[in-house]
Amino acid sequence: MSHVPDLPATPALTFASVTTTASGDRVWLLAEDADGAPLLLQLRGDTWRCFALPWHPVALHATTTPSLALYLFGAEAELLLADRDGWHDLGDTGSRSGARGIMRSGLRLGDTLYLAGMSGQVYRREVGAPAWEEISPVTGTIDVSRAGASIPDWLLGIEALCATPGGVLAVGFDGIALLFDGDAWHRRIVPTASTLNAAAHIDGITYACDQDGMVYADRGDGFVPALDAPAPAGGLWSVTGFAGQVFLAGPRRVHRLAGRTLEPVDTGLGPDATCGGLSASDTLLWSVGPQHLACSHDGIRWQRIGHASA
């Protein structure tokens, strides 16, 4: 496979997450240096660039529609936009998120940005708008109806947001899964009380994975277990689709969904590998852990990306 360059010679780094455009022509990596300062590394072509950040993002979202843009979401609802015109600090007006707990996940769907956090709070913001508006299913400050199965009167943390054809799916503590269709919240029952760490809509199926290492699949008629037995200890932290397959990652291993089992993937990182985060373009699958970064053109043969901490 074609070679991806190693990271530039920098002091020791700890990685947080990775994201890429659909075409794979841009890759962004969140990290922090040995002093804990937040950094954003960008791969374009065969060159990595490094940018210092004013705060620690909790989520990245890249889009090319209508033009290339990268959104960085902050723990206190900060929002930073990087596009062809440079960097834009879009501030945090209206959310008052600091009293509610930190944010955990953010994304853009169409012309709307969404942000969710550890007290069950969800915000949305139209692209170009100056402020977030709260649409939390329990304590939202705007009129958002609640439909379908019962939604608890108290929500703990939302760990992840996922774009689906029906809207934005929020998953988190106690196996909660809630779909927002733009007007109303709808409960999606997942047969677990464990924390749902991630979700992804892949080839017409919505997958969710939990802290106990189980995977659930919704083909339109509700979530059901997709495995005969859970993954090894450590849980599953991320899920993505690549090359017609479903990949999942826990803290020490990347897996491939094969029927109703998980097959371990040999990333070449060895027994001390750190994993947990996945991102895929049309051409590359990326795995990131606190100390390791690897990529694959086919999900089978992997390249370890060298850096000072490796």
CSV table of C-alpha atoms in Angstrom, one decimal:
chain,number,residue,atom,x,y,z
A,1,MET,CA,0.0,0.0,0.0
A,2,SER,CA,1.1,3.6,-0.5
A,3,HIS,CA,3.1,4.9,2.4
A,4,VAL,CA,1.7,7.5,4.9
A,5,PRO,CA,4.4,9.7,6.4
A,6,ASP,CA,5.4,9.5,10.0
A,7,LEU,CA,4.6,12.4,12.3
A,8,PRO,CA,7.1,15.2,12.4
A,9,ALA,CA,9.8,15.1,15.1
A,10,THR,CA,7.9,16.6,18.1
A,11,PRO,CA,8.1,16.1,21.8
A,12,ALA,CA,6.2,13.2,23.3
A,13,LEU,CA,2.5,13.3,22.3
A,14,THR,CA,-0.7,11.8,23.7
A,15,PHE,CA,-3.4,11.2,21.1
A,16,ALA,CA,-7.1,11.8,21.6
A,17,SER,CA,-9.0,11.3,18.4
A,18,VAL,CA,-8.7,11.3,14.6
A,19,THR,CA,-11.0,12.3,11.8
A,20,THR,CA,-10.8,12.5,8.0
A,21,THR,CA,-12.7,13.8,5.0
A,22,ALA,CA,-14.6,11.2,3.0
A,23,SER,CA,-12.1,11.3,0.2
A,24,GLY,CA,-9.2,11.0,2.6
A,25,ASP,CA,-7.3,14.0,1.2
A,26,ARG,CA,-7.2,15.6,4.7
A,27,VAL,CA,-6.7,13.9,8.1
A,28,TRP,CA,-6.8,15.6,11.5
A,29,LEU,CA,-5.4,14.3,14.8
A,30,LEU,CA,-6.1,15.7,18.2
A,31,ALA,CA,-3.2,15.4,20.7
A,32,GLU,CA,-1.5,17.1,23.6
A,33,ASP,CA,2.1,17.6,24.3
A,34,ALA,CA,4.1,16.5,27.4
A,35,ASP,CA,3.0,19.7,29.2
A,36,GLY,CA,-0.7,19.0,28.4
A,37,ALA,CA,-1.1,21.7,25.8
A,38,PRO,CA,-3.7,20.8,23.1
A,39,LEU,CA,-2.5,20.4,19.5
A,40,LEU,CA,-4.1,19.7,16.1
A,41,LEU,CA,-2.1,17.8,13.6
A,42,GLN,CA,-3.2,17.9,9.9
A,43,LEU,CA,-2.1,15.5,7.2
A,44,ARG,CA,-2.4,16.8,3.6
A,45,GLY,CA,-0.7,14.9,0.9
A,46,ASP,CA,2.6,13.7,2.4
A,47,THR,CA,3.0,16.6,4.9
A,48,TRP,CA,1.9,16.8,8.5
A,49,ARG,CA,1.3,20.3,10.0
A,50,CYS,CA,0.9,21.1,13.7
A,51,PHE,CA,-1.3,23.8,15.2
A,52,ALA,CA,-1.5,25.0,18.8
A,53,LEU,CA,-5.1,25.2,20.1
A,54,PRO,CA,-6.5,27.6,22.7
A,55,TRP,CA,-8.4,24.8,24.5
A,56,HIS,CA,-8.9,21.1,24.5
A,57,PRO,CA,-11.5,19.9,22.0
A,58,VAL,CA,-13.7,17.0,22.8
A,59,ALA,CA,-14.8,16.3,19.3
A,60,LEU,CA,-13.9,16.9,15.6
A,61,HIS,CA,-16.2,16.9,12.6
A,62,ALA,CA,-15.0,17.4,9.0
A,63,THR,CA,-17.2,18.2,6.0
A,64,THR,CA,-16.7,19.1,2.4
A,65,THR,CA,-20.3,20.2,1.8
A,66,PRO,CA,-20.6,22.9,0.5
A,67,SER,CA,-16.9,23.4,1.1
A,68,LEU,CA,-14.1,22.1,3.2
A,69,ALA,CA,-14.6,22.8,6.9
A,70,LEU,CA,-13.4,21.4,10.2
A,71,TYR,CA,-15.4,22.0,13.4
A,72,LEU,CA,-13.8,21.6,16.8
A,73,PHE,CA,-16.2,21.3,19.7
A,74,GLY,CA,-15.1,22.3,23.3
A,75,ALA,CA,-15.9,20.8,26.7
A,76,GLU,CA,-17.7,24.0,27.6
A,77,ALA,CA,-19.5,24.4,24.3
A,78,GLU,CA,-16.7,26.4,22.6
A,79,LEU,CA,-16.7,26.2,18.9
A,80,LEU,CA,-13.8,26.6,16.5
A,81,LEU,CA,-14.1,26.5,12.7
A,82,ALA,CA,-11.2,26.0,10.3
A,83,ASP,CA,-11.9,26.5,6.6
A,84,ARG,CA,-10.2,27.8,3.5
A,85,ASP,CA,-10.3,31.4,5.0
A,86,GLY,CA,-8.5,30.4,8.2
A,87,TRP,CA,-9.5,29.9,11.8
A,88,HIS,CA,-12.7,31.3,13.3
A,89,ASP,CA,-13.5,31.4,17.0
A,90,LEU,CA,-17.3,31.1,17.1
A,91,GLY,CA,-17.5,31.5,20.8
A,92,ASP,CA,-20.0,30.1,23.2
A,93,THR,CA,-23.0,32.3,23.6
A,94,GLY,CA,-26.3,31.2,25.1
A,95,SER,CA,-25.5,27.7,26.2
A,96,ARG,CA,-24.5,28.3,29.9
A,97,SER,CA,-23.0,24.8,29.7
A,98,GLY,CA,-20.5,25.2,32.5
A,99,ALA,CA,-23.1,24.6,35.2
A,100,ARG,CA,-24.4,21.4,33.5
A,101,GLY,CA,-21.2,19.4,33.0
A,102,ILE,CA,-18.8,19.0,30.2
A,103,MET,CA,-19.6,18.2,26.6
A,104,ARG,CA,-18.7,14.8,25.1
A,105,SER,CA,-19.7,14.8,21.4
A,106,GLY,CA,-20.5,17.1,18.5
A,107,LEU,CA,-21.3,16.8,14.8
A,108,ARG,CA,-22.7,18.6,11.8
A,109,LEU,CA,-25.8,17.3,10.0
A,110,GLY,CA,-26.9,19.3,7.0
A,111,ASP,CA,-26.9,22.9,8.1
A,112,THR,CA,-27.1,22.2,11.8
A,113,LEU,CA,-24.5,21.6,14.4
A,114,TYR,CA,-25.2,19.4,17.4
A,115,LEU,CA,-23.4,19.1,20.8
A,116,ALA,CA,-24.1,16.8,23.7
A,117,GLY,CA,-22.7,16.3,27.2
A,118,MET,CA,-22.4,14.6,30.5
A,119,SER,CA,-25.6,15.8,32.1
A,120,GLY,CA,-27.9,14.7,29.3
A,121,GLN,CA,-27.8,18.1,27.7
A,122,VAL,CA,-28.1,18.6,23.9
A,123,TYR,CA,-27.6,21.8,22.0
A,124,ARG,CA,-28.1,22.7,18.3
A,125,ARG,CA,-26.9,25.7,16.3
A,126,GLU,CA,-27.6,26.5,12.7
A,127,VAL,CA,-24.5,27.1,10.7
A,128,GLY,CA,-23.8,30.9,10.9
A,129,ALA,CA,-26.0,31.4,13.9
A,130,PRO,CA,-24.4,33.2,16.9
A,131,ALA,CA,-25.7,31.0,19.7
A,132,TRP,CA,-26.5,27.5,20.8
A,133,GLU,CA,-30.1,26.6,21.7
A,134,GLU,CA,-30.8,23.8,24.2
A,135,ILE,CA,-32.9,21.0,22.8
A,136,SER,CA,-32.3,18.5,25.7
A,137,PRO,CA,-35.0,15.8,25.8
A,138,VAL,CA,-35.6,16.5,29.5
A,139,THR,CA,-34.7,20.1,30.2
A,140,GLY,CA,-34.6,21.8,26.9
A,141,THR,CA,-35.3,25.5,26.9
A,142,ILE,CA,-37.2,25.4,23.6
A,143,ASP,CA,-40.4,23.5,22.8
A,144,VAL,CA,-39.3,20.1,21.7
A,145,SER,CA,-41.8,17.3,21.9
A,146,ARG,CA,-41.2,13.8,23.2
A,147,ALA,CA,-42.7,11.0,21.3
A,148,GLY,CA,-42.9,7.2,21.3
A,149,ALA,CA,-41.6,5.1,24.1
A,150,SER,CA,-41.1,6.7,27.5
A,151,ILE,CA,-38.1,9.0,27.9
A,152,PRO,CA,-36.7,9.1,31.5
A,153,ASP,CA,-37.3,12.3,33.4
A,154,TRP,CA,-33.6,12.3,34.4
A,155,LEU,CA,-30.7,11.6,32.0
A,156,LEU,CA,-27.1,11.0,32.8
A,157,GLY,CA,-24.4,11.4,30.3
A,158,ILE,CA,-24.6,11.3,26.6
A,159,GLU,CA,-21.4,9.8,25.3
A,160,ALA,CA,-21.9,10.1,21.5
A,161,LEU,CA,-23.9,11.5,18.7
A,162,CYS,CA,-24.5,9.7,15.4
A,163,ALA,CA,-26.0,11.0,12.1
A,164,THR,CA,-28.7,8.7,10.7
A,165,PRO,CA,-31.2,9.1,7.8
A,166,GLY,CA,-33.9,9.8,10.5
A,167,GLY,CA,-32.0,12.4,12.4
A,168,VAL,CA,-29.4,12.6,15.2
A,169,LEU,CA,-29.1,9.6,17.5
A,170,ALA,CA,-27.7,10.3,21.0
A,171,VAL,CA,-26.4,7.3,23.1
A,172,GLY,CA,-25.0,7.1,26.5
A,173,PHE,CA,-25.3,6.0,30.1
A,174,ASP,CA,-27.8,3.3,31.2
A,175,GLY,CA,-28.1,2.1,27.6
A,176,ILE,CA,-30.0,5.2,26.6
A,177,ALA,CA,-30.6,5.8,22.9
A,178,LEU,CA,-32.7,8.8,21.7
A,179,LEU,CA,-33.3,9.9,18.2
A,180,PHE,CA,-34.0,13.6,17.4
A,181,ASP,CA,-35.8,14.0,14.0
A,182,GLY,CA,-35.6,17.8,14.0
A,183,ASP,CA,-38.9,18.3,15.9
A,184,ALA,CA,-39.2,15.5,18.5
A,185,TRP,CA,-37.2,13.1,20.5
A,186,HIS,CA,-37.9,9.3,20.1
A,187,ARG,CA,-36.7,6.6,22.5
A,188,ARG,CA,-34.9,3.7,20.8
A,189,ILE,CA,-34.7,0.7,23.1
A,190,VAL,CA,-31.4,-1.0,23.4
A,191,PRO,CA,-31.4,-4.2,25.5
A,192,THR,CA,-28.6,-3.1,27.9
A,193,ALA,CA,-28.1,-1.1,31.0
A,194,SER,CA,-24.4,-0.6,30.2
A,195,THR,CA,-23.1,2.7,28.9
A,196,LEU,CA,-23.3,3.0,25.1
A,197,ASN,CA,-20.0,4.5,24.1
A,198,ALA,CA,-20.5,5.0,20.3
A,199,ALA,CA,-22.9,4.6,17.4
A,200,ALA,CA,-22.6,4.7,13.6
A,201,HIS,CA,-25.0,4.3,10.7
A,202,ILE,CA,-23.3,1.9,8.2
A,203,ASP,CA,-24.8,0.6,5.0
A,204,GLY,CA,-28.4,1.0,6.1
A,205,ILE,CA,-27.9,-0.4,9.6
A,206,THR,CA,-27.3,1.6,12.8
A,207,TYR,CA,-24.8,0.0,15.2
A,208,ALA,CA,-24.1,0.8,18.9
A,209,CYS,CA,-21.5,-0.6,21.2
A,210,ASP,CA,-21.3,-0.6,24.9
A,211,GLN,CA,-18.9,-0.7,27.9
A,212,ASP,CA,-19.4,-4.4,28.4
A,213,GLY,CA,-18.1,-5.2,24.9
A,214,MET,CA,-21.5,-5.9,23.2
A,215,VAL,CA,-22.7,-4.7,19.8
A,216,TYR,CA,-26.3,-3.9,18.9
A,217,ALA,CA,-27.7,-3.5,15.4
A,218,ASP,CA,-30.9,-1.7,14.3
A,219,ARG,CA,-32.1,-2.6,10.8
A,220,GLY,CA,-35.2,-0.4,11.1
A,221,ASP,CA,-37.1,-2.6,13.5
A,222,GLY,CA,-35.2,-1.9,16.8
A,223,PHE,CA,-31.8,-2.6,18.3
A,224,VAL,CA,-31.0,-6.3,18.9
A,225,PRO,CA,-27.7,-7.9,20.0
A,226,ALA,CA,-25.4,-8.5,17.0
A,227,LEU,CA,-22.9,-10.8,18.9
A,228,ASP,CA,-23.2,-14.2,20.4
A,229,ALA,CA,-20.6,-13.2,23.0
A,230,PRO,CA,-19.2,-9.8,24.0
A,231,ALA,CA,-15.7,-8.6,23.3
A,232,PRO,CA,-12.9,-9.2,25.8
A,233,ALA,CA,-12.7,-7.0,28.9
A,234,GLY,CA,-12.4,-3.3,28.4
A,235,GLY,CA,-15.5,-2.6,26.4
A,236,LEU,CA,-15.9,-1.2,22.9
A,237,TRP,CA,-15.3,2.5,22.4
A,238,SER,CA,-15.9,3.2,18.7
A,239,VAL,CA,-17.4,1.8,15.5
A,240,THR,CA,-17.1,2.7,11.9
A,241,GLY,CA,-17.6,1.2,8.4
A,242,PHE,CA,-14.8,0.7,5.9
A,243,ALA,CA,-14.5,-1.3,2.7
A,244,GLY,CA,-17.9,-2.9,3.2
A,245,GLN,CA,-17.1,-4.1,6.7
A,246,VAL,CA,-17.8,-3.0,10.2
A,247,PHE,CA,-14.8,-2.3,12.5
A,248,LEU,CA,-14.9,-1.7,16.3
A,249,ALA,CA,-12.2,-0.7,18.7
A,250,GLY,CA,-11.6,-1.2,22.4
A,251,PRO,CA,-8.7,0.1,24.5
A,252,ARG,CA,-6.2,-2.6,23.3
A,253,ARG,CA,-7.6,-4.1,20.1
A,254,VAL,CA,-9.3,-3.3,16.8
A,255,HIS,CA,-12.0,-5.9,15.8
A,256,ARG,CA,-13.8,-6.7,12.6
A,257,LEU,CA,-17.5,-7.8,12.8
A,258,ALA,CA,-17.8,-11.2,11.1
A,259,GLY,CA,-21.3,-12.7,11.3
A,260,ARG,CA,-22.1,-12.7,15.0
A,261,THR,CA,-18.5,-12.7,16.2
A,262,LEU,CA,-15.7,-10.2,16.5
A,263,GLU,CA,-12.4,-11.1,14.8
A,264,PRO,CA,-9.3,-9.5,16.2
A,265,VAL,CA,-7.4,-7.3,13.6
A,266,ASP,CA,-3.6,-7.4,13.6
A,267,THR,CA,-2.7,-3.8,13.4
A,268,GLY,CA,1.0,-4.6,13.8
A,269,LEU,CA,1.1,-2.5,17.1
A,270,GLY,CA,1.9,-5.5,19.3
A,271,PRO,CA,0.5,-6.6,22.6
A,272,ASP,CA,1.0,-3.2,24.3
A,273,ALA,CA,-1.1,-1.4,21.6
A,274,THR,CA,-3.3,1.4,22.6
A,275,CYS,CA,-6.5,1.8,20.5
A,276,GLY,CA,-10.0,3.0,21.1
A,277,GLY,CA,-10.7,5.5,18.3
A,278,LEU,CA,-11.5,4.8,14.6
A,279,SER,CA,-12.2,7.0,11.6
A,280,ALA,CA,-12.5,6.0,7.9
A,281,SER,CA,-12.4,7.7,4.5
A,282,ASP,CA,-13.1,6.0,1.2
A,283,THR,CA,-9.4,5.0,1.0
A,284,LEU,CA,-8.0,4.7,4.6
A,285,LEU,CA,-9.0,3.3,7.9
A,286,TRP,CA,-7.4,5.0,10.9
A,287,SER,CA,-6.9,3.6,14.5
A,288,VAL,CA,-5.8,5.9,17.3
A,289,GLY,CA,-5.0,5.3,20.9
A,290,PRO,CA,-3.2,7.4,23.5
A,291,GLN,CA,0.2,6.2,22.4
A,292,HIS,CA,-0.3,4.7,18.9
A,293,LEU,CA,-1.5,5.6,15.5
A,294,ALA,CA,-2.0,3.3,12.5
A,295,CYS,CA,-3.8,3.2,9.2
A,296,SER,CA,-4.8,0.6,6.6
A,297,HIS,CA,-5.9,0.8,2.9
A,298,ASP,CA,-7.8,-2.5,3.1
A,299,GLY,CA,-8.4,-3.3,6.8
A,300,ILE,CA,-5.9,-6.2,6.6
A,301,ARG,CA,-2.5,-4.7,6.1
A,302,TRP,CA,-1.6,-1.9,8.5
A,303,GLN,CA,1.1,0.7,8.8
A,304,ARG,CA,2.2,2.0,12.1
A,305,ILE,CA,2.7,5.8,12.0
A,306,GLY,CA,5.9,6.6,13.8
A,307,HIS,CA,6.3,9.4,16.3
A,308,ALA,CA,8.4,10.3,19.3
A,309,SER,CA,6.1,8.6,21.8
A,310,ALA,CA,5.8,5.3,19.9
